[in-house]
XYZ file of C-alpha atoms in Angstrom:
686
model
C -25.810 25.765 5.425
C -28.152 27.324 7.512
C -27.282 29.842 9.897
C -26.848 29.384 13.598
C -29.924 30.889 15.670
C -29.384 32.166 18.545
C -30.972 30.466 21.803
C -32.392 32.768 23.962
C -33.829 32.799 27.568
C -37.246 34.004 25.776
C -37.371 30.640 24.069
C -37.337 29.171 27.314
C -40.337 31.259 28.775
C -42.278 30.898 25.418
C -41.796 27.534 24.647
C -40.960 26.091 28.206
C -37.429 24.298 28.983
C -39.226 20.577 28.094
C -39.745 21.705 25.021
C -36.798 23.640 24.370
C -34.379 20.054 25.741
C -36.598 18.252 23.585
C -35.722 20.261 20.445
C -32.132 20.440 20.913
C -31.553 17.009 21.592
C -33.407 16.386 18.209
C -31.238 19.125 16.268
C -28.167 17.441 17.584
C -29.099 13.828 16.240
C -30.291 15.260 12.864
C -26.937 16.770 12.786
C -25.482 13.912 13.659
C -27.000 11.721 11.103
C -26.462 14.355 8.148
C -22.804 13.946 9.132
C -22.020 10.563 9.440
C -24.742 8.872 7.433
C -26.109 11.505 4.695
C -22.652 13.084 4.515
C -24.536 16.547 4.283
C -23.602 18.120 7.198
C -25.731 21.313 7.807
C -24.461 22.701 10.928
C -20.861 23.905 11.769
C -18.474 22.333 14.703
C -19.538 25.627 16.450
C -23.046 25.519 16.048
C -23.241 22.232 17.130
C -21.162 22.901 20.565
C -23.406 25.720 21.232
C -26.591 23.531 20.906
C -24.716 20.832 23.035
C -23.571 23.257 25.761
C -26.950 24.556 25.760
C -28.384 21.081 26.623
C -25.966 20.103 28.908
C -26.797 23.477 31.124
C -30.555 22.822 30.886
C -30.204 18.886 31.934
C -27.845 20.162 34.698
C -30.095 22.637 36.027
C -33.270 20.012 35.302
C -31.967 16.540 35.892
C -35.450 15.342 35.374
C -34.949 16.188 31.769
C -32.234 13.769 30.854
C -32.859 11.141 28.948
C -30.584 7.806 28.402
C -30.803 8.607 24.661
C -29.232 12.442 25.065
C -26.330 13.864 22.853
C -25.065 14.551 26.429
C -24.546 11.299 27.288
C -21.617 10.804 24.901
C -19.171 12.609 27.142
C -18.629 9.447 28.974
C -19.574 7.900 32.463
C -17.859 7.164 35.697
C -14.934 4.576 35.347
C -15.847 1.024 35.188
C -14.479 -1.529 37.094
C -14.271 -3.857 34.170
C -16.037 -5.131 31.870
C -19.247 -7.412 31.971
C -18.918 -10.581 29.774
C -21.896 -10.434 26.510
C -22.793 -13.717 24.888
C -23.982 -12.861 21.122
C -27.445 -13.919 20.178
C -25.696 -15.064 16.811
C -21.857 -15.783 16.904
C -19.610 -13.208 15.168
C -17.883 -15.170 12.397
C -14.682 -14.754 10.917
C -14.234 -14.767 6.986
C -12.055 -17.173 5.010
C -9.147 -14.962 2.886
C -8.107 -14.623 -0.591
C -4.887 -13.143 -1.419
C -4.860 -12.980 -5.253
C -7.378 -12.721 -8.460
C -7.288 -16.410 -8.777
C -8.407 -17.258 -5.126
C -11.470 -14.714 -5.625
C -12.427 -16.609 -9.083
C -11.964 -19.713 -7.156
C -14.415 -18.717 -4.372
C -17.030 -17.543 -7.009
C -16.451 -21.058 -8.850
C -17.541 -22.771 -5.533
C -19.798 -20.668 -4.746
C -21.597 -21.662 -8.145
C -21.427 -25.097 -8.032
C -22.908 -25.245 -4.869
C -25.986 -23.107 -6.448
C -25.632 -24.814 -9.398
C -25.437 -21.120 -11.569
C -23.584 -19.606 -13.911
C -20.751 -17.639 -12.165
C -20.990 -14.966 -14.471
C -24.454 -14.103 -13.254
C -24.060 -14.369 -9.543
C -24.630 -10.939 -8.102
C -22.347 -9.966 -4.915
C -22.299 -7.003 -2.634
C -18.545 -5.861 -2.076
C -17.273 -3.365 0.518
C -14.202 -2.234 2.425
C -12.838 -4.258 4.600
C -12.355 -1.779 7.463
C -9.329 -2.034 9.683
C -10.675 -1.220 13.273
C -12.251 -2.977 15.825
C -15.709 -4.757 15.526
C -18.183 -4.389 17.844
C -22.389 -5.617 17.967
C -25.005 -2.764 18.755
C -28.494 -4.184 19.860
C -31.495 -1.815 19.837
C -34.819 -2.704 21.578
C -37.699 -0.205 20.597
C -35.424 2.113 18.729
C -33.063 2.513 22.121
C -29.365 1.504 22.241
C -29.453 -1.312 25.064
C -26.221 -3.071 24.586
C -22.993 -2.753 22.743
C -20.308 -5.446 23.149
C -16.534 -6.400 21.523
C -16.616 -9.386 19.172
C -14.085 -11.262 21.888
C -13.959 -14.886 20.705
C -17.019 -14.758 18.330
C -19.631 -15.860 20.582
C -18.728 -14.018 24.058
C -17.692 -10.616 24.103
C -16.914 -7.383 26.244
C -20.282 -5.330 27.067
C -18.847 -1.647 26.098
C -21.995 0.333 25.693
C -20.828 3.048 28.093
C -18.096 3.786 25.414
C -19.981 2.773 22.741
C -22.316 5.728 23.683
C -19.466 8.499 23.358
C -19.328 7.979 19.538
C -21.446 10.496 17.880
C -21.977 8.417 14.943
C -23.484 5.683 16.836
C -27.239 6.870 17.186
C -28.659 6.275 20.435
C -32.080 5.672 19.330
C -32.874 4.900 15.955
C -34.384 7.283 13.305
C -37.891 7.032 11.395
C -41.453 5.827 11.993
C -41.257 2.410 11.297
C -38.514 1.325 13.896
C -38.351 -2.414 14.477
C -39.012 -3.958 17.747
C -35.545 -5.611 17.760
C -32.317 -4.587 15.660
C -28.829 -5.946 15.935
C -25.982 -4.161 13.793
C -22.583 -5.567 13.492
C -19.868 -3.172 12.456
C -16.312 -1.618 13.011
C -14.940 1.277 15.259
C -12.409 2.973 13.379
C -9.930 5.836 13.570
C -9.543 8.234 10.423
C -5.425 8.957 9.418
C -6.326 12.443 10.027
C -7.840 11.920 13.598
C -5.060 9.748 14.559
C -2.247 11.706 13.548
C -3.863 14.943 15.691
C -4.037 12.489 18.460
C -0.531 11.196 18.133
C 0.433 14.530 17.891
C -1.253 15.903 21.022
C -0.069 12.877 23.069
C 3.705 13.657 21.798
C 3.374 17.379 23.164
C 1.916 15.905 25.952
C 4.419 13.157 26.739
C 1.952 10.632 26.875
C 1.403 7.463 25.051
C 1.697 7.570 21.437
C -0.244 4.314 19.810
C 1.444 2.546 16.621
C -1.484 2.818 14.382
C -5.210 3.643 13.936
C -6.415 -0.026 14.590
C -4.720 -0.034 17.689
C -5.756 3.097 18.651
C -9.406 2.346 17.852
C -9.582 -0.909 19.760
C -7.669 0.486 22.763
C -9.554 3.593 23.383
C -13.030 0.837 23.005
C -11.423 -0.766 25.944
C -11.010 2.226 28.387
C -12.241 1.366 31.616
C -12.812 5.175 32.113
C -15.662 6.097 29.081
C -14.563 9.999 29.685
C -11.123 8.925 27.789
C -12.709 7.273 25.204
C -15.066 10.243 24.438
C -12.071 12.428 24.015
C -10.615 9.971 21.138
C -11.548 10.566 17.293
C -13.647 7.333 16.641
C -16.178 6.420 14.054
C -18.544 3.622 13.348
C -19.650 2.216 10.126
C -22.164 -0.598 10.279
C -21.782 -3.864 7.432
C -24.207 -6.227 8.675
C -27.807 -6.569 10.031
C -27.490 -9.431 12.103
C -30.827 -9.604 13.454
C -34.293 -7.287 12.683
C -37.604 -8.073 14.596
C -40.198 -8.035 12.909
C -38.634 -9.546 9.334
C -39.547 -6.804 7.193
C -38.816 -8.911 4.011
C -35.454 -7.465 2.886
C -34.601 -10.137 0.110
C -30.642 -8.883 -0.370
C -28.000 -7.754 2.072
C -27.493 -4.285 -0.032
C -31.412 -3.510 0.919
C -30.198 -4.499 4.265
C -27.628 -1.691 4.150
C -29.761 0.599 2.885
C -32.307 0.082 5.683
C -29.951 0.582 8.000
C -29.208 3.719 6.651
C -32.689 4.950 6.553
C -32.883 4.361 10.534
C -29.886 6.588 11.112
C -26.941 3.847 11.338
C -23.536 5.106 9.143
C -23.005 2.645 6.632
C -20.311 2.439 4.046
C -20.305 4.556 1.015
C -18.217 2.711 -0.952
C -20.764 -0.427 -1.058
C -21.202 -1.592 -5.096
C -22.980 -4.618 -6.086
C -21.688 -6.559 -8.768
C -21.570 -9.492 -11.192
C -19.977 -12.504 -11.058
C -15.574 -12.949 -10.613
C -14.871 -9.794 -13.145
C -17.355 -7.634 -11.529
C -15.423 -8.771 -8.072
C -11.798 -8.618 -9.505
C -12.509 -4.689 -11.208
C -14.543 -3.573 -7.589
C -11.065 -5.030 -5.548
C -8.610 -2.885 -8.284
C -10.540 0.047 -8.420
C -10.505 0.287 -4.472
C -7.119 -0.886 -3.820
C -5.919 2.024 -6.535
C -7.913 4.580 -4.016
C -6.731 3.111 -0.792
C -4.488 5.753 0.125
C -6.853 8.682 -0.507
C -10.157 7.090 1.426
C -8.508 8.914 4.930
C -8.986 5.594 7.075
C -6.854 2.460 7.008
C -8.667 -0.804 4.964
C -7.434 -4.273 4.443
C -9.152 -5.752 1.641
C -12.578 -5.579 0.442
C -15.593 -8.195 1.789
C -17.740 -9.678 -0.924
C -20.839 -11.440 -0.229
C -23.329 -12.847 -2.276
C -26.030 -10.242 -2.127
C -29.081 -12.729 -2.283
C -29.955 -13.097 1.385
C -32.100 -16.759 0.387
C -28.696 -18.071 -1.591
C -26.882 -17.166 1.294
C -29.433 -19.285 3.718
C -28.790 -21.946 1.200
C -24.902 -21.431 1.151
C -24.479 -22.008 4.963
C -21.206 -22.157 6.817
C -18.456 -24.347 7.205
C -16.401 -24.582 10.253
C -16.548 -20.925 11.726
C -16.623 -19.084 8.564
C -19.896 -18.583 6.193
C -19.425 -19.999 2.815
C -21.360 -16.945 1.081
C -18.235 -14.481 1.859
C -15.403 -14.103 1.428
C -12.153 -11.515 2.619
C -9.908 -10.428 -0.251
C -6.426 -9.007 1.751
C -4.313 -6.333 0.017
C -0.671 -6.272 0.521
C 0.198 -5.662 4.042
C 1.022 -1.993 5.021
C 3.710 -2.955 7.577
C 6.633 -4.995 6.979
C 9.830 -5.651 9.183
C 13.426 -4.559 8.026
C 16.840 -3.807 9.725
C 17.580 -0.191 11.314
C 21.286 0.435 9.697
C 21.381 4.307 11.131
C 19.993 6.854 12.561
C 20.990 10.870 11.085
C 19.403 13.938 12.390
C 17.721 16.384 10.044
C 17.026 20.566 11.070
C 13.421 21.434 10.118
C 12.271 25.046 8.946
C 11.522 25.629 13.026
C 14.540 23.916 13.987
C 12.738 21.116 15.279
C 15.680 18.679 15.103
C 14.183 15.128 13.799
C 15.526 11.475 13.853
C 15.385 10.133 10.844
C 15.975 6.334 10.550
C 18.056 4.896 7.491
C 16.805 1.293 6.735
C 17.639 -1.556 5.146
C 14.961 -0.841 1.412
C 11.709 -2.840 1.865
C 8.944 -2.594 -0.151
C 5.687 -1.196 1.843
C 2.124 -1.588 0.197
C 4.068 -1.304 -3.088
C 6.393 1.573 -2.100
C 10.022 0.978 -1.372
C 10.498 2.402 1.755
C 14.472 3.364 3.228
C 13.808 6.181 5.454
C 11.246 6.490 8.231
C 10.375 9.401 11.131
C 11.137 8.438 14.569
C 9.581 12.104 15.591
C 11.597 12.566 19.027
C 13.306 11.828 21.780
C 10.259 10.635 23.533
C 9.015 8.659 20.436
C 12.674 6.715 20.517
C 12.637 6.113 24.435
C 8.730 4.639 23.842
C 9.849 2.200 21.217
C 12.718 1.355 22.990
C 14.622 1.123 19.682
C 18.293 0.690 19.146
C 20.393 1.103 15.740
C 21.126 -2.733 14.356
C 17.134 -3.335 15.583
C 14.751 -5.381 13.467
C 11.594 -3.005 13.273
C 8.043 -2.994 12.165
C 7.500 -0.133 9.678
C 4.024 1.032 8.535
C 2.818 3.310 5.447
C -0.686 4.611 5.336
C -2.374 7.194 2.944
C -0.264 10.023 2.762
C 1.571 9.226 6.577
C 5.041 9.529 6.079
C 6.678 5.741 6.851
C 7.205 5.718 10.459
C 8.829 2.852 12.668
C 6.247 1.681 15.222
C 7.610 -1.434 17.030
C 11.022 -3.071 17.796
C 11.429 -7.007 17.060
C 13.595 -7.265 20.188
C 13.806 -10.940 20.084
C 16.290 -10.514 17.113
C 18.029 -7.587 18.414
C 21.611 -7.942 17.889
C 24.682 -8.081 20.387
C 26.260 -5.047 18.950
C 23.056 -2.382 18.773
C 24.035 0.593 19.554
C 22.117 3.157 21.624
C 20.788 6.385 19.832
C 22.319 9.339 21.369
C 20.885 12.788 20.475
C 22.514 15.779 19.651
C 23.266 18.591 22.537
C 24.391 20.600 19.318
C 22.496 21.599 15.962
C 24.055 19.023 13.475
C 24.651 21.595 10.800
C 25.095 25.119 12.730
C 26.758 23.730 16.319
C 24.026 26.298 17.633
C 22.739 24.517 21.304
C 20.311 22.629 21.201
C 17.296 23.297 23.407
C 13.860 21.432 24.688
C 11.332 23.519 26.148
C 9.609 22.423 28.797
C 6.483 20.384 28.067
C 7.306 19.842 24.451
C 8.992 16.870 23.253
C 10.541 18.358 20.066
C 14.290 19.577 20.718
C 15.061 22.778 18.276
C 18.031 24.157 17.101
C 18.490 27.724 19.085
C 20.413 29.214 15.868
C 17.465 30.499 14.086
C 18.160 31.926 10.558
C 22.021 31.748 12.303
C 21.365 27.900 11.230
C 21.861 27.199 7.421
C 19.404 24.216 7.698
C 16.895 26.541 9.120
C 17.067 29.366 6.651
C 17.198 26.396 3.723
C 13.909 25.318 4.995
C 12.200 28.695 5.382
C 13.643 29.750 2.251
C 12.041 26.807 0.515
C 8.533 27.321 2.252
C 8.704 31.150 1.311
C 9.216 30.376 -2.235
C 6.893 27.344 -2.624
C 3.819 27.241 -5.023
C 1.763 27.679 -2.413
C 3.277 30.445 -0.926
C 5.141 33.387 -2.741
C 5.258 30.797 -5.842
C 8.860 32.038 -7.286
C 9.170 29.583 -10.565
C 12.824 28.735 -10.838
C 13.824 29.084 -6.910
C 14.314 25.313 -6.552
C 15.940 23.603 -3.619
C 19.545 23.213 -5.261
C 19.704 26.842 -5.978
C 18.777 28.123 -2.757
C 21.345 25.768 -1.236
C 23.972 27.508 -3.293
C 22.433 31.006 -2.343
C 22.269 29.859 1.662
C 25.996 28.265 1.255
C 27.766 31.325 -0.166
C 25.771 33.442 2.331
C 23.923 35.966 -0.736
C 20.455 35.009 1.253
C 19.853 35.363 4.527
C 16.459 36.579 4.819
C 13.399 36.397 2.390
C 14.355 40.038 1.773
C 17.839 39.384 0.239
C 15.593 36.990 -2.567
C 14.209 40.265 -4.059
C 17.638 42.077 -3.847
C 19.605 39.609 -6.118
C 20.676 40.843 -9.600
C 20.822 38.320 -12.730
C 24.529 39.050 -13.137
C 25.232 37.802 -9.946
C 23.135 34.441 -10.079
C 24.253 34.010 -13.809
C 27.847 33.208 -11.788
C 26.504 30.093 -10.230
C 27.029 26.972 -11.563
C 24.297 25.597 -14.102
C 22.970 29.246 -14.068
C 23.146 30.771 -17.477
C 22.298 34.105 -18.399
C 18.921 33.095 -19.611
C 17.643 31.364 -16.540
C 19.066 34.102 -14.365
C 17.327 36.324 -15.855
C 14.070 34.452 -16.048
C 14.392 33.685 -11.968
C 14.443 37.802 -11.430
C 11.583 38.191 -13.530
C 9.856 35.693 -11.724
C 11.095 37.323 -8.100
C 9.050 40.412 -9.761
C 6.222 38.447 -10.497
C 6.398 37.202 -6.613
C 6.356 40.684 -5.485
C 2.339 41.100 -6.226
C 0.300 38.286 -4.355
C -2.631 38.535 -1.912
C -2.326 38.424 1.828
C -3.483 34.744 2.555
C -0.370 33.952 0.225
C 2.132 36.284 2.284
C 0.606 35.025 5.587
C 1.198 31.161 4.869
C 5.066 32.328 3.273
C 6.174 33.812 6.666
C 6.378 30.047 7.849
C 4.459 31.156 11.086
C 4.133 27.645 13.385
C 1.057 25.615 12.502
C -0.354 27.955 10.347
C -0.931 25.946 7.284
C -2.481 27.224 3.903
C -6.385 27.130 5.153
C -5.472 28.751 8.780
C -3.777 31.238 6.372
C -6.928 32.470 4.225
C -9.066 32.361 7.476
C -6.728 34.657 8.987
C -6.905 36.737 5.760
C -10.461 36.865 5.436
C -11.147 37.672 9.119
C -8.754 40.428 9.595
C -8.768 41.814 6.003
C -5.455 43.744 6.595
C -1.725 42.826 7.827
C -2.127 45.682 10.390
C -5.126 44.668 11.846
C -3.820 40.880 12.253
C -0.262 42.091 13.685
C -2.532 43.728 16.111
C -4.495 40.996 17.349
C -4.291 39.608 20.661
C -4.818 36.103 21.360
C -8.694 36.535 22.376
C -9.378 38.020 18.952
C -7.195 35.407 16.936
C -8.921 32.414 18.608
C -12.290 34.083 17.325
C -10.875 32.923 13.755
C -12.460 30.023 12.533
C -9.993 26.431 12.996
C -7.625 29.120 15.365
C -7.363 27.336 18.605
C -5.378 28.681 21.761
C -1.906 26.837 20.633
C -2.213 28.290 16.993
C -3.448 31.934 18.516
C -0.272 32.147 20.905
C 2.009 31.008 17.824
C 0.864 33.932 15.878
C 0.814 36.797 18.662
C 4.242 35.339 19.558
C 5.497 35.644 15.817
C 4.276 39.401 15.355
C 5.635 40.654 18.962
C 9.185 39.452 17.826
C 10.994 42.511 16.821
C 13.347 40.800 13.646
C 9.834 39.471 12.426
C 8.440 42.549 12.262
C 11.554 44.101 10.453
C 11.637 41.456 8.141
C 7.997 42.233 7.168
C 8.863 45.840 6.799
C 11.479 45.245 4.685
C 9.488 42.952 2.228
C 7.140 45.627 1.758
C 9.880 48.247 1.036
C 11.191 45.638 -1.399
C 7.864 45.821 -3.204
C 5.991 42.827 -1.907
C 2.305 44.008 -2.094
C -1.305 42.470 -2.310
C -4.866 43.951 -2.315
C -6.057 44.746 0.995
C -9.560 43.064 1.470
C -12.614 44.306 3.304
C -13.411 41.916 5.837
C -16.915 40.406 5.277
C -19.947 41.655 7.522
C -21.979 38.458 8.496
C -22.131 35.791 6.202
C -19.982 35.007 2.852
C -22.004 34.265 -0.268
C -20.345 30.580 -0.244
C -20.451 30.032 3.424
C -20.469 26.312 4.058
C -20.179 25.539 0.381
C -17.712 23.230 -0.923
C -16.147 23.335 -4.253
C -13.801 21.269 -6.391
C -12.017 22.514 -9.292
C -10.711 20.476 -12.116
C -8.976 20.753 -15.561
C -7.324 23.858 -16.431
C -8.508 26.961 -16.408
C -7.804 29.139 -19.322
C -8.418 32.571 -17.580
C -6.583 31.852 -14.271
C -5.106 29.223 -12.449
C -6.621 26.664 -9.979
C -4.563 28.321 -7.163
C -6.213 31.761 -8.041
C -9.526 30.286 -8.655
C -9.268 28.928 -5.277
C -8.049 31.697 -3.393
C -11.346 33.905 -5.059
C -13.406 30.648 -3.974
C -12.043 31.277 -0.287
C -12.570 34.659 0.386
C -16.397 34.230 -0.717
C -16.548 31.270 2.297
C -16.335 28.481 -0.106
C -14.151 25.157 0.902
C -12.081 24.254 -1.895
C -11.655 20.534 -1.806
C -8.998 18.184 -3.837
C -11.855 15.375 -4.260
C -15.369 15.055 -5.145
C -17.762 13.623 -2.347
C -21.266 13.883 -1.341
C -20.166 16.934 0.428
C -19.335 18.812 -2.724
C -21.571 21.534 -3.661
C -20.278 22.490 -7.377
C -17.410 20.940 -9.482
C -15.834 23.331 -11.702
C -14.522 21.113 -15.044
C -12.374 22.834 -17.261
C -10.499 20.711 -20.429
C -9.072 17.524 -19.319
C -11.290 16.982 -16.526
C -11.499 13.183 -16.277
C -12.478 10.928 -13.202
C -13.402 14.015 -10.865
C -15.907 14.667 -13.469
C -17.272 11.398 -13.767
C -17.575 10.998 -9.955
C -19.634 14.014 -9.803
C -21.859 13.339 -12.655
C -22.595 9.915 -11.147
C -23.222 11.444 -7.600
C -25.434 14.317 -8.945
C -23.479 16.957 -8.237
C -23.891 20.724 -9.514
C -21.047 21.052 -12.712
C -20.412 24.140 -14.218
C -17.585 25.194 -17.024
C -15.187 28.129 -16.742
C -17.390 30.475 -18.346
C -20.422 30.160 -15.876
C -17.636 30.330 -12.977
C -16.215 33.526 -13.881
C -19.942 34.827 -14.613
C -20.966 33.849 -10.739
C -17.344 34.938 -9.329
C -18.345 38.056 -10.665
C -21.720 38.166 -9.289
C -20.534 37.166 -6.242
C -17.789 39.259 -5.705
C -20.178 42.614 -6.349
C -21.970 42.225 -3.566
């Protein structure tokens, strides 16, 4: 990754305000292109924001320098009174659907019959069917001049001001050979991570929560105030080059997608060209297996005859082309009956209503429980016990109730009543002003909070206490043997052996495991403390930034916010945690009980692997993958769980499988454990 170069006033004096503004615009648009199209970012978010702020300052001071395609225009204009009607030059057609492999094969047979060709020899282009909102973008002489929704296929709503706020949509096409006219069709989507983060913020603020990413994307695009759209985590992906003038002579759909990418328009990285029905079936199977790990919603795959000449020969029927079809995956949303609601108490005291459901299969997984989040969500849904409800499951997101089928409500439906006392310990339930979550006030007095805190403390990513499972923690808390994590290190084998199903050998093994856990890393220890909003990555950043626990405990909010990925909310939680006397006492008691780690020296300047993304796969002989991950993170690298174009290097141990194959296919650097160890030693010696 390149280092951010400070922008000084001297730049202005030497090159002039106009040249500086042009340079900043070029750098920002290049950053957007690299991030959204090439999947190869060079600038960090902080560096991007720094340049954007400087460009805003220049354009505010010199309005004559503001141009329509400036990145600053993405922040949104004044609210509109309504959306103008836009007539599509070419209709935005729908696709016929196939719901199983036999119907896919039948589609290929129909195409082959019309073309008088052998089915196995026809080439098809396959890509995911994104689940969002379809839009059309029109560029004239490289400038974005129009943007509209699908509407009824012939007339849509003009939402150009809103579409300009999306960083993934180029305001100006790239390259030297830009056509006079380009019309792009594509989908605006919201990633799972962006959707969950947006809804979490909405719940905290008591504002509207969206049911699913598709509704969120569509609703965000139709905001009359573009400044609202600008705050939503929307992304665009092109799937069709509808018009291009002059015609550059491309002969296949896949070539047109490559041309779009060369012009700076994001297209699907999952697009593949295959042969015949079996190639299509194989693609759909593989895509279906990877569906939950894509990070965004798809509801199937789109299959198109790749040859444009053959597309024209096949033509259209009614409102759909003969040369394309949509293969639909099983629905990720189903309806079932809400039988009851129970209230669970989490590690931080948060009381969460959990819907107990009539079991139903959602996207191949049987779901019997779903989260209702909090009282505000229950009120928003208007849900009652006995209702028929729609359940959604997407990726790794916990199943949730998304809406009520009100016309099926039974006469004996019951209101969901939140407890005023903790269902576990009887302590008063509190709801802090400004927060949507109700919490038990009992703290460690509450057995539920104690159990969850201990489970987190002992987990593999935290202190990694092997053998301290859920049932054992339950037994220790119920006997009141363990009240804080410190008590774990005071347990004796002879006492543990008295517990049910705990033989003398198991007791000795657990004590030995506790002894090993005393030697940990600062990052793991910080994560194990269970500070609100501090996950594994944030804990690692805090450890790297401060180097010592003492420095971290003395840091104020302003100092904490200087840490990567730490914002005002996380900084407040960290500062508050370390200011609590009982937390400080517990930490000192843990240290007195022998918990220790190597102090790390704070890195000055850039770390050797800053900006790089590494992946570990297979088994390592000299260390665990978690240990390898920690060492890489100390050197500034991000460690991911899957291979992508962003991956800088893959470390492949024995047993490496699909990740190794994908890395080799993508041209990612692959090294073995011996090389990995040698490089670690070299970097750590710097």
